[in-house]
Short mmCIF file of C-alpha atoms in Angstrom, two decimals:
data_model
loop_
_atom_site.label_atom_id
_atom_site.label_comp_id
_atom_site.label_asym_id
_atom_site.label_seq_id
_atom_site.Cartn_x
_atom_site.Cartn_y
_atom_site.Cartn_z
CA MET W 1 11.85 0.10 12.79
CA TYR W 2 11.93 0.52 9.02
CA PHE W 3 12.09 -2.52 6.75
CA ASN W 4 15.22 -1.11 5.10
CA SER W 5 17.11 -0.88 8.40
CA THR W 6 19.65 -3.17 10.04
CA VAL W 7 17.50 -3.20 13.18
CA TYR W 8 14.59 -4.75 11.28
CA GLY W 9 16.88 -7.38 9.78
CA LEU W 10 18.08 -8.41 13.24
CA PHE W 11 14.52 -8.35 14.58
CA LEU W 12 13.27 -10.60 11.75
CA ILE W 13 16.13 -13.06 12.28
CA ALA W 14 15.33 -13.25 16.00
CA VAL W 15 11.60 -13.81 15.43
CA PHE W 16 12.36 -16.34 12.69
CA ALA W 17 14.69 -18.29 14.98
CA VAL W 18 12.41 -18.30 18.01
CA SER W 19 9.20 -19.09 16.10
CA TRP W 20 10.73 -21.99 14.16
CA LEU W 21 13.52 -23.42 16.28
CA LEU W 22 11.84 -23.22 19.68
CA VAL W 23 8.10 -23.52 19.20
CA ALA W 24 7.55 -24.78 15.66
CA ARG W 25 5.57 -27.78 16.93
CA ARG W 26 3.56 -25.92 19.57
CA ARG W 27 0.91 -23.88 17.82
CA PRO W 28 -0.32 -21.75 20.78
CA ALA W 29 3.24 -20.90 21.86
CA ARG W 30 4.26 -20.08 18.30
CA PHE W 31 1.29 -17.76 17.80
CA LEU W 32 2.03 -16.10 21.14
CA VAL W 33 5.62 -15.44 20.04
CA LEU W 34 4.41 -13.91 16.76
CA LEU W 35 1.76 -11.82 18.52
CA VAL W 36 4.15 -10.46 21.15
CA ALA W 37 6.74 -9.79 18.43
CA SER W 38 4.13 -7.89 16.41
CA TRP W 39 3.08 -5.75 19.36
CA PHE W 40 6.74 -5.14 20.22
CA PHE W 41 7.44 -4.13 16.61
CA TYR W 42 4.66 -1.55 16.74
CA ALA W 43 5.46 -0.36 20.28
CA CYS W 44 9.05 0.40 19.21
CA TRP W 45 7.92 2.78 16.47
CA THR W 46 9.55 6.20 16.66
CA GLU W 47 8.85 9.48 14.89
CA ASP W 48 11.19 12.46 15.14
CA GLY W 49 13.04 10.71 17.95
CA GLU W 50 9.89 10.18 20.03
CA TRP W 51 8.60 6.74 20.99
CA VAL W 52 5.03 6.94 19.72
CA GLY W 53 4.29 3.28 19.05
CA LEU W 54 3.53 2.28 22.62
CA LYS W 55 0.73 4.80 23.13
CA TYR W 56 -0.81 4.04 19.73
CA LEU W 57 -0.66 0.31 20.43
CA VAL W 58 -3.69 0.96 22.65
CA LEU W 59 -5.69 1.76 19.50
CA ILE W 60 -4.78 -1.59 17.92
CA LEU W 61 -5.73 -3.41 21.11
CA GLY W 62 -9.01 -1.50 21.28
CA SER W 63 -9.85 -2.18 17.64
CA SER W 64 -9.03 -5.87 18.11
CA GLY W 65 -11.21 -6.13 21.21
CA LEU W 66 -14.14 -4.28 19.62
CA ASP W 67 -14.27 -6.35 16.45
CA TRP W 68 -13.64 -9.60 18.32
CA PHE W 69 -16.68 -8.88 20.50
CA VAL W 70 -18.86 -7.69 17.60
CA GLY W 71 -17.85 -10.60 15.38
CA ASN W 72 -18.77 -13.19 17.99
CA ALA W 73 -22.03 -11.43 18.85
CA LEU W 74 -23.00 -11.32 15.17
CA HIS W 75 -22.18 -14.99 14.70
CA ARG W 76 -24.44 -16.00 17.60
CA LEU W 77 -27.44 -14.32 15.97
CA ASP W 78 -29.35 -16.18 13.27
CA ARG W 79 -28.96 -14.07 10.14
CA ASP W 80 -31.99 -15.80 8.59
CA ASP W 81 -34.25 -14.71 11.46
CA PRO W 82 -35.90 -11.34 10.65
CA GLU W 83 -36.25 -10.58 14.36
CA THR W 84 -32.46 -10.41 14.77
CA LEU W 85 -31.91 -8.00 11.87
CA GLY W 86 -32.12 -4.88 14.03
CA ARG W 87 -29.64 -6.22 16.59
CA ARG W 88 -27.25 -7.35 13.87
CA ARG W 89 -27.35 -3.92 12.25
CA ARG W 90 -26.70 -2.20 15.57
CA LEU W 91 -23.70 -4.44 16.18
CA LEU W 92 -22.33 -3.71 12.72
CA PHE W 93 -22.88 0.00 13.34
CA CYS W 94 -20.84 -0.27 16.56
CA SER W 95 -17.91 -1.69 14.59
CA LEU W 96 -18.20 0.90 11.82
CA ALA W 97 -18.63 3.81 14.21
CA GLY W 98 -15.85 2.71 16.53
CA ASN W 99 -13.25 2.05 13.85
CA LEU W 100 -14.12 4.87 11.46
CA GLY W 101 -14.67 7.26 14.36
CA VAL W 102 -11.13 6.77 15.65
CA LEU W 103 -9.73 6.99 12.11
CA GLY W 104 -11.73 10.16 11.51
CA LEU W 105 -10.56 11.87 14.69
CA PHE W 106 -6.89 11.16 14.10
CA LYS W 107 -6.75 11.58 10.34
CA TYR W 108 -9.54 13.90 9.19
CA TYR W 109 -10.81 16.06 12.05
CA ASP W 110 -8.19 18.80 11.73
CA PHE W 111 -8.53 18.79 7.93
CA PHE W 112 -12.27 19.43 8.04
CA ALA W 113 -11.96 21.81 11.00
CA ASN W 114 -9.47 23.94 9.05
CA ASN W 115 -11.76 24.03 6.04
CA VAL W 116 -14.79 24.98 8.15
CA SER W 117 -12.75 27.77 9.75
CA GLN W 118 -11.70 29.11 6.35
CA LEU W 119 -15.24 28.98 4.95
CA THR W 120 -17.11 30.39 7.94
CA GLY W 121 -14.53 32.45 9.80
CA LEU W 122 -15.26 30.48 12.95
CA ASP W 123 -12.40 29.54 15.23
CA VAL W 124 -12.86 25.76 15.23
CA PRO W 125 -10.47 24.14 17.74
CA LEU W 126 -7.90 21.68 16.38
CA LEU W 127 -6.80 18.41 17.97
CA LYS W 128 -3.29 18.40 16.45
CA TRP W 129 -2.96 14.67 17.02
CA ALA W 130 -0.21 12.81 15.19
CA LEU W 131 -1.46 10.12 12.80
CA PRO W 132 -0.82 6.63 14.21
CA VAL W 133 1.22 4.66 11.69
CA GLY W 134 -0.77 1.96 9.91
CA ILE W 135 -4.19 3.07 11.18
CA SER W 136 -5.71 3.31 7.69
CA PHE W 137 -4.59 -0.23 6.91
CA TYR W 138 -5.55 -2.12 10.06
CA THR W 139 -8.87 -0.23 10.26
CA PHE W 140 -9.90 -1.58 6.85
CA GLN W 141 -8.60 -5.00 7.84
CA THR W 142 -10.71 -5.26 10.99
CA LEU W 143 -13.77 -3.79 9.26
CA SER W 144 -13.62 -6.45 6.54
CA TYR W 145 -13.65 -9.13 9.28
CA THR W 146 -16.82 -7.78 10.89
CA ILE W 147 -18.59 -7.13 7.59
CA ASP W 148 -17.81 -10.64 6.30
CA ILE W 149 -19.27 -12.18 9.47
CA TYR W 150 -22.34 -9.93 9.13
CA ARG W 151 -22.77 -11.16 5.55
CA GLY W 152 -22.43 -14.78 6.64
CA LYS W 153 -19.26 -15.31 4.61
CA LEU W 154 -16.91 -15.89 7.54
CA ALA W 155 -16.87 -17.66 10.88
CA PRO W 156 -15.18 -15.83 13.78
CA ALA W 157 -11.62 -16.57 14.80
CA LYS W 158 -11.35 -19.40 17.30
CA ASN W 159 -9.93 -17.21 20.04
CA LEU W 160 -8.94 -13.63 20.74
CA GLY W 161 -5.23 -14.40 20.38
CA GLU W 162 -5.59 -15.64 16.81
CA PHE W 163 -7.72 -12.64 15.89
CA ALA W 164 -5.24 -10.24 17.50
CA LEU W 165 -2.43 -11.83 15.45
CA PHE W 166 -4.49 -11.36 12.29
CA VAL W 167 -4.83 -7.65 13.08
CA ALA W 168 -1.28 -6.97 14.26
CA PHE W 169 0.88 -9.38 12.21
CA PHE W 170 3.95 -7.18 11.85
CA PRO W 171 5.02 -7.78 8.22
CA GLN W 172 1.83 -6.14 6.93
CA LEU W 173 0.79 -4.03 9.93
CA VAL W 174 1.97 -0.54 9.02
CA ALA W 175 1.45 -0.38 5.23
CA GLY W 176 -0.32 -3.49 4.05
CA PRO W 177 -1.10 -5.41 2.01
CA ILE W 178 -4.60 -5.28 3.50
CA VAL W 179 -5.19 -8.91 4.42
CA ARG W 180 -8.62 -10.56 4.60
CA ALA W 181 -9.43 -12.78 7.56
CA SER W 182 -10.69 -15.42 5.13
CA ASP W 183 -7.15 -15.65 3.73
CA PHE W 184 -5.19 -15.40 6.98
CA LEU W 185 -7.14 -17.27 9.66
CA PRO W 186 -7.24 -20.66 7.85
CA GLN W 187 -3.43 -20.59 7.73
CA LEU W 188 -3.40 -20.70 11.52
CA GLU W 189 -4.98 -24.16 11.33
CA ASN W 190 -2.21 -25.57 9.17
CA ARG W 191 0.80 -27.23 10.72
CA PRO W 192 3.74 -24.88 10.19
CA ARG W 193 6.46 -26.22 7.92
CA LEU W 194 9.56 -24.45 6.70
CA ASP W 195 11.00 -25.96 3.54
CA ARG W 196 13.67 -24.87 1.08
CA GLU W 197 11.10 -23.37 -1.30
CA ALA W 198 9.55 -21.16 1.39
CA LEU W 199 12.96 -20.07 2.67
CA HIS W 200 14.32 -19.11 -0.74
CA SER W 201 11.04 -17.56 -1.87
CA GLY W 202 10.92 -15.35 1.22
CA LEU W 203 14.56 -14.28 0.97
CA PHE W 204 14.28 -13.55 -2.75
CA ARG W 205 11.25 -11.30 -2.19
CA ILE W 206 13.07 -9.43 0.56
CA MET W 207 16.07 -8.94 -1.74
CA GLU W 208 13.76 -7.72 -4.51
CA GLY W 209 12.03 -5.31 -2.14
CA LEU W 210 15.27 -3.87 -0.78
CA PHE W 211 16.53 -3.32 -4.32
CA LYS W 212 13.35 -1.48 -5.31
CA LYS W 213 13.42 0.69 -2.20
CA VAL W 214 17.11 1.46 -1.66
CA VAL W 215 18.55 1.32 -5.18
CA ILE W 216 15.61 2.65 -7.18
CA ALA W 217 13.08 4.61 -5.10
CA ASP W 218 15.41 6.40 -2.68
CA VAL W 219 18.07 7.25 -5.26
CA ILE W 220 15.53 8.65 -7.74
CA GLY W 221 13.65 10.48 -5.00
CA VAL W 222 16.69 12.30 -3.64
CA GLY W 223 18.56 12.72 -6.92
CA LEU W 224 15.70 13.75 -9.21
CA VAL W 225 12.16 14.00 -7.87
CA ASP W 226 12.72 16.16 -4.79
CA GLY W 227 14.48 18.81 -6.87
CA VAL W 228 11.82 18.92 -9.58
CA PHE W 229 8.94 19.22 -7.11
CA ALA W 230 10.71 21.65 -4.76
CA ASN W 231 9.38 25.17 -4.31
CA GLY W 232 11.31 27.60 -6.48
CA SER W 233 12.72 24.88 -8.71
CA GLN W 234 14.08 26.18 -12.02
CA THR W 235 13.85 22.82 -13.77
CA ALA W 236 11.65 23.08 -16.86
CA GLY W 237 10.57 21.17 -19.94
CA LEU W 238 12.01 17.69 -20.37
CA GLY W 239 13.62 17.89 -16.93
CA VAL W 240 10.16 18.18 -15.34
CA LEU W 241 8.87 15.31 -17.45
CA LEU W 242 11.80 13.19 -16.24
CA GLY W 243 10.90 14.20 -12.69
CA ILE W 244 7.28 13.10 -13.16
CA TRP W 245 8.41 9.81 -14.71
CA GLY W 246 10.84 9.53 -11.83
CA TYR W 247 8.10 9.97 -9.24
CA ALA W 248 6.01 7.31 -10.94
CA LEU W 249 8.96 4.96 -10.56
CA GLN W 250 9.80 6.17 -7.05
CA ILE W 251 6.35 5.58 -5.59
CA TYR W 252 6.11 2.20 -7.29
CA GLY W 253 9.56 1.12 -6.10
CA ASP W 254 8.88 2.43 -2.61
CA PHE W 255 5.47 0.85 -2.10
CA ALA W 256 6.01 -2.32 -4.12
CA GLY W 257 9.37 -2.69 -2.38
CA TYR W 258 7.64 -2.51 1.01
CA SER W 259 5.06 -5.06 -0.14
CA ASP W 260 7.80 -7.40 -1.39
CA ILE W 261 9.59 -7.26 1.98
CA ALA W 262 6.27 -7.79 3.80
CA ILE W 263 5.39 -10.78 1.63
CA GLY W 264 8.90 -12.21 1.99
CA SER W 265 8.96 -11.72 5.77
CA ALA W 266 5.57 -13.41 6.13
CA ARG W 267 6.75 -16.28 3.92
CA LEU W 268 9.76 -16.85 6.17
CA LEU W 269 7.39 -17.08 9.14
CA GLY W 270 5.13 -19.60 7.41
CA PHE W 271 2.37 -17.33 6.08
CA ARG W 272 1.23 -16.22 2.66
CA ILE W 273 -0.18 -12.73 2.29
CA PRO W 274 -1.67 -11.42 -0.97
CA GLU W 275 0.21 -9.77 -3.79
CA ASN W 276 -0.23 -6.02 -3.98
CA PHE W 277 1.21 -5.16 -7.40
CA HIS W 278 1.38 -6.68 -10.84
CA ALA W 279 3.51 -4.46 -13.11
CA PRO W 280 1.00 -1.55 -13.01
CA TYR W 281 2.73 0.51 -15.69
CA LYS W 282 2.10 -2.26 -18.20
CA SER W 283 -1.61 -1.42 -17.95
CA THR W 284 -3.50 -0.86 -21.19
CA SER W 285 -6.31 1.14 -19.52
CA ILE W 286 -7.08 2.89 -16.23
CA GLN W 287 -9.36 0.01 -15.32
CA ASP W 288 -6.45 -2.37 -15.93
CA PHE W 289 -4.21 -0.12 -13.83
CA TRP W 290 -6.45 -0.57 -10.80
CA ARG W 291 -6.30 -4.33 -11.24
CA ARG W 292 -2.52 -4.06 -10.92
CA TRP W 293 -1.89 -1.16 -8.48
CA HIS W 294 -2.40 -1.52 -4.70
CA ILE W 295 -4.50 -4.58 -5.39
CA SER W 296 -5.48 -5.17 -1.77
CA LEU W 297 -6.96 -1.65 -1.47
CA SER W 298 -8.69 -1.62 -4.86
CA SER W 299 -10.28 -5.03 -4.20
CA TRP W 300 -11.36 -3.83 -0.72
CA LEU W 301 -13.01 -0.73 -2.17
CA ARG W 302 -14.70 -2.89 -4.81
CA ASP W 303 -16.06 -5.50 -2.39
CA TYR W 304 -17.04 -3.25 0.53
CA LEU W 305 -17.98 0.01 -1.18
CA TYR W 306 -18.46 -0.16 -4.96
CA ILE W 307 -20.58 -3.33 -5.07
CA PRO W 308 -22.76 -2.36 -2.05
CA LEU W 309 -23.41 1.00 -3.76
CA GLY W 310 -24.80 -0.95 -6.70
CA GLY W 311 -21.68 -1.41 -8.80
CA ASN W 312 -22.57 -1.45 -12.47
CA ARG W 313 -25.93 -3.16 -11.94
CA LYS W 314 -28.12 -0.03 -11.92
CA GLY W 315 -27.39 1.54 -15.26
CA PRO W 316 -24.58 3.64 -16.76
CA ALA W 317 -25.32 6.86 -14.86
CA ARG W 318 -25.30 5.11 -11.48
CA THR W 319 -22.11 3.28 -12.45
CA TYR W 320 -20.32 6.57 -13.14
CA ILE W 321 -21.57 8.02 -9.84
CA ASN W 322 -20.44 4.93 -7.93
CA LEU W 323 -17.00 5.07 -9.54
CA ALA W 324 -16.69 8.74 -8.63
CA ILE W 325 -17.70 8.13 -5.00
CA VAL W 326 -15.33 5.19 -4.60
CA MET W 327 -12.34 6.99 -6.09
CA LEU W 328 -12.99 10.22 -4.18
CA LEU W 329 -13.05 8.25 -0.94
CA GLY W 330 -10.04 6.25 -2.13
CA GLY W 331 -8.17 9.51 -2.62
CA LEU W 332 -9.23 10.75 0.81
CA TRP W 333 -8.12 7.42 2.33
CA HIS W 334 -4.58 8.28 1.27
CA GLY W 335 -4.49 11.56 3.11
CA ALA W 336 -6.41 14.51 4.50
CA ALA W 337 -5.61 16.98 1.73
CA TRP W 338 -7.51 18.30 -1.28
CA THR W 339 -4.70 17.21 -3.60
CA PHE W 340 -5.44 13.58 -2.69
CA VAL W 341 -9.14 14.19 -3.32
CA VAL W 342 -8.34 15.62 -6.75
CA TRP W 343 -6.07 12.65 -7.45
CA GLY W 344 -8.99 10.36 -6.66
CA ALA W 345 -11.36 12.51 -8.74
CA ILE W 346 -9.03 12.30 -11.75
CA HIS W 347 -8.94 8.52 -11.50
CA GLY W 348 -12.70 8.36 -10.98
CA GLY W 349 -13.22 10.49 -14.09
CA MET W 350 -10.80 8.39 -16.12
CA LEU W 351 -12.50 5.18 -14.98
CA GLY W 352 -15.84 6.66 -16.04
CA VAL W 353 -14.47 7.55 -19.48
CA ASN W 354 -12.98 4.05 -19.68
CA ARG W 355 -16.42 2.49 -19.00
CA TRP W 356 -18.12 4.84 -21.48
CA TRP W 357 -15.54 3.93 -24.13
CA GLN W 358 -16.21 0.24 -23.59
CA ARG W 359 -19.99 0.70 -23.67
CA ARG W 360 -19.69 2.47 -27.01
CA GLY W 361 -17.85 -0.52 -28.37
CA PHE W 362 -14.66 1.39 -29.07
CA GLY W 363 -11.51 -0.66 -28.86
CA THR W 364 -7.81 -0.03 -29.23
CA LEU W 365 -5.62 -0.18 -32.27
CA PRO W 366 -5.09 -3.79 -33.34
CA GLY W 367 -1.94 -5.79 -32.74
CA LYS W 368 1.21 -4.98 -30.82
CA LEU W 369 1.16 -1.35 -31.94
CA GLY W 370 -2.26 -0.83 -30.38
CA GLN W 371 -1.10 -2.40 -27.14
CA VAL W 372 1.99 -0.17 -27.01
CA VAL W 373 -0.09 2.96 -27.70
CA ALA W 374 -2.56 1.96 -24.95
CA ILE W 375 0.26 1.37 -22.45
CA VAL W 376 1.97 4.68 -23.24
CA LEU W 377 -1.29 6.65 -23.05
CA THR W 378 -2.38 5.00 -19.79
CA PHE W 379 1.04 5.54 -18.24
CA HIS W 380 1.02 9.26 -18.98
CA LEU W 381 -2.53 9.69 -17.69
CA VAL W 382 -1.45 8.01 -14.46
CA CYS W 383 1.61 10.29 -14.35
CA LEU W 384 -0.61 13.36 -14.72
CA ALA W 385 -2.55 12.28 -11.64
CA TRP W 386 0.70 11.58 -9.77
CA VAL W 387 1.56 15.29 -9.99
CA PHE W 388 -1.35 16.09 -7.66
CA PHE W 389 -0.60 13.11 -5.43
CA ARG W 390 3.01 14.28 -4.93
CA SER W 391 2.19 17.96 -4.48
CA ARG W 392 1.14 19.35 -1.11
CA THR W 393 -0.96 22.15 -2.61
CA PHE W 394 -2.67 23.00 -5.88
CA GLY W 395 -0.14 25.80 -6.26
CA GLU W 396 2.73 23.31 -6.24
CA ALA W 397 0.94 21.05 -8.74
CA GLY W 398 0.19 24.02 -11.00
CA ASP W 399 3.81 25.14 -10.83
CA VAL W 400 5.06 21.69 -11.89
CA LEU W 401 2.62 21.52 -14.81
CA ASP W 402 3.47 25.09 -15.82
CA ARG W 403 7.20 24.35 -15.85
CA LEU W 404 6.51 21.18 -17.84
CA CYS W 405 5.15 23.38 -20.63
CA THR W 406 7.98 25.93 -20.35
CA SER W 407 11.24 25.82 -22.28
CA GLY W 408 13.44 27.47 -19.68
CA ASP W 409 16.70 29.28 -20.41
CA GLN W 410 18.32 26.30 -22.14
CA GLY W 411 15.33 25.09 -24.14
CA TRP W 412 12.65 22.48 -23.54
CA PHE W 413 14.97 19.51 -24.16
CA ALA W 414 17.57 20.57 -21.58
CA VAL W 415 18.21 17.78 -19.06
CA PRO W 416 19.52 18.44 -15.54
CA ASP W 417 22.82 16.92 -14.44
CA LEU W 418 21.63 13.89 -12.50
CA GLY W 419 24.72 11.76 -11.98
CA TYR W 420 25.28 8.15 -12.97
CA LYS W 421 23.56 6.64 -9.90
CA VAL W 422 20.28 8.37 -10.70
CA TRP W 423 20.46 7.38 -14.36
CA PHE W 424 21.26 3.79 -13.36
CA ALA W 425 18.29 3.68 -10.97
CA PHE W 426 15.99 5.28 -13.55
CA VAL W 427 16.89 3.03 -16.48
CA CYS W 428 17.25 -0.12 -14.39
CA GLY W 429 13.94 0.50 -12.63
CA TYR W 430 11.92 0.75 -15.82
CA LEU W 431 13.75 -2.13 -17.50
CA LEU W 432 13.02 -4.41 -14.56
CA HIS W 433 9.41 -3.26 -14.43
CA PHE W 434 8.80 -4.13 -18.07
CA LEU W 435 10.61 -7.47 -17.97
CA PRO W 436 8.35 -10.31 -19.12
CA VAL W 437 6.98 -12.37 -16.23
CA PRO W 438 8.67 -15.62 -17.43
CA VAL W 439 12.08 -13.90 -17.22
CA LYS W 440 11.47 -12.93 -13.59
CA ALA W 441 10.33 -16.48 -12.82
CA ARG W 442 13.51 -17.91 -14.36
CA VAL W 443 15.67 -15.55 -12.29
CA GLN W 444 13.90 -16.63 -9.10
CA ALA W 445 14.28 -20.29 -10.05
CA LEU W 446 17.99 -19.73 -10.70
CA TYR W 447 18.33 -18.07 -7.29
CA ALA W 448 16.60 -20.97 -5.54
CA GLY W 449 18.90 -23.47 -7.22
CA LEU W 450 22.16 -21.89 -6.07
CA PRO W 451 24.25 -23.69 -3.40
CA SER W 452 24.11 -22.21 0.08
CA LEU W 453 27.71 -20.98 -0.09
CA VAL W 454 27.05 -19.15 -3.34
CA LEU W 455 23.85 -17.66 -1.92
CA GLY W 456 25.77 -16.37 1.08
CA ALA W 457 28.33 -14.74 -1.20
CA LEU W 458 25.53 -13.28 -3.33
CA TRP W 459 23.90 -11.67 -0.29
CA ALA W 460 27.26 -10.25 0.82
CA VAL W 461 27.76 -8.66 -2.60
CA PHE W 462 24.16 -7.43 -2.57
CA PHE W 463 24.56 -5.71 0.80
CA GLY W 464 27.76 -4.12 -0.42
CA PHE W 465 25.95 -2.81 -3.49
CA LEU W 466 23.13 -1.44 -1.32
CA ALA W 467 25.67 0.37 0.83
CA TYR W 468 27.31 1.83 -2.28
CA MET W 469 24.04 3.04 -3.82
CA ALA W 470 22.32 4.14 -0.61
CA VAL W 471 21.40 7.75 0.00
CA ASP W 472 19.95 9.13 3.22
CA ALA W 473 17.50 6.53 4.48
CA SER W 474 13.91 7.69 4.16
CA PRO W 475 10.69 6.17 5.50
CA PHE W 476 8.38 4.39 3.11
CA ILE W 477 5.98 6.82 1.44
CA TYR W 478 2.86 4.89 2.44
CA PHE W 479 3.74 5.07 6.14
CA GLN W 480 2.15 8.54 6.13
CA PHE W 481 -1.22 7.08 5.12
#
């Protein structure tokens, strides 16, 4: 049930109607409706025509039960009593081992088994298990709950139902944003209220997300990126550079579009979930990029990995090591492939250089010119790393970079025939990305002020435009992680 499908639209309307019109004033019943809807959403997941969601729903139920039990057990123990430290650590270990163990078996076992076989010549058996959709996201979500209780920063959820809804809430279940219990659980205590602002805010974000996904990401992916990154592609020179720029826009439009729809869907149901992007290609440094890109993951890695490793508190050398560890694991989180590890290593190295540059007191060029130079440089460094992220093997990445430096038969500046839809998506995507924030705010305010009849007509025109621009529907890129 993809967010960019008619089925999801009908599902969201049904859940919206039932949760607000029937049980808006009955908190337990409303939460039960949302929980059952979330489990149903996941259970209906299909891959290659096979219903896989129902069997993988067991993993979500197991993770919810484990961390509910561990969280309550931790809370009952006095964290200031030294005699309970051993028991508290064992409980935390149970949560870490259970969640990461399942994630490791499904996502990483075959990867490491293949590498061991290649290095040693041993015939290591493979599991060949399909990766359950969303497992990387809800695993981090449940772990943060247990760790926060262990640290004394969070009280457990009041009951198992509320905790299960926190884990399985369908707008953010399969690809984030990664929500913290400290942000979500307090919202369950508030009396639900649907007002005009929440309705229009949610619908506007869904419209924005659909535009990014269908009009920008999918069109550029099919019309430009897939051809440039394909095996045996003859595209060279500027055409390859356009393809790399296109992938930067595709993955942003795809993932940010998903996040927009998730945030908008949650808003319609009376919840606020965190922002995940803030114009990442406006970044003036790699450090700034990670404050703007996949914010919920980068903040999770900072709070639960980088800072516990020592952060920047133990000297420059330790800081660089910590950055490298965090980004290597961040790359591996995205997928069980060496190209993802290299992508993480590139970002870890660039973050280290960024910190070294700051420690030396070097700045950027002054004024607007310096800011533009910093943005352009950062963007192209990020694009270089995207080549490895997009490629399945080092050979594919090397081929793309080799063709980038090759003139081809028609010269380096030759541009492939892309068609007007691809050019529209490309130019429009970057123009919208670099729009000043106040302009976007004014557009949203204008949308919210339109009469209902005009809004209905606007949505009709919008759906017609989506149908006109649409290419073959493709799943969101981050579903594979």
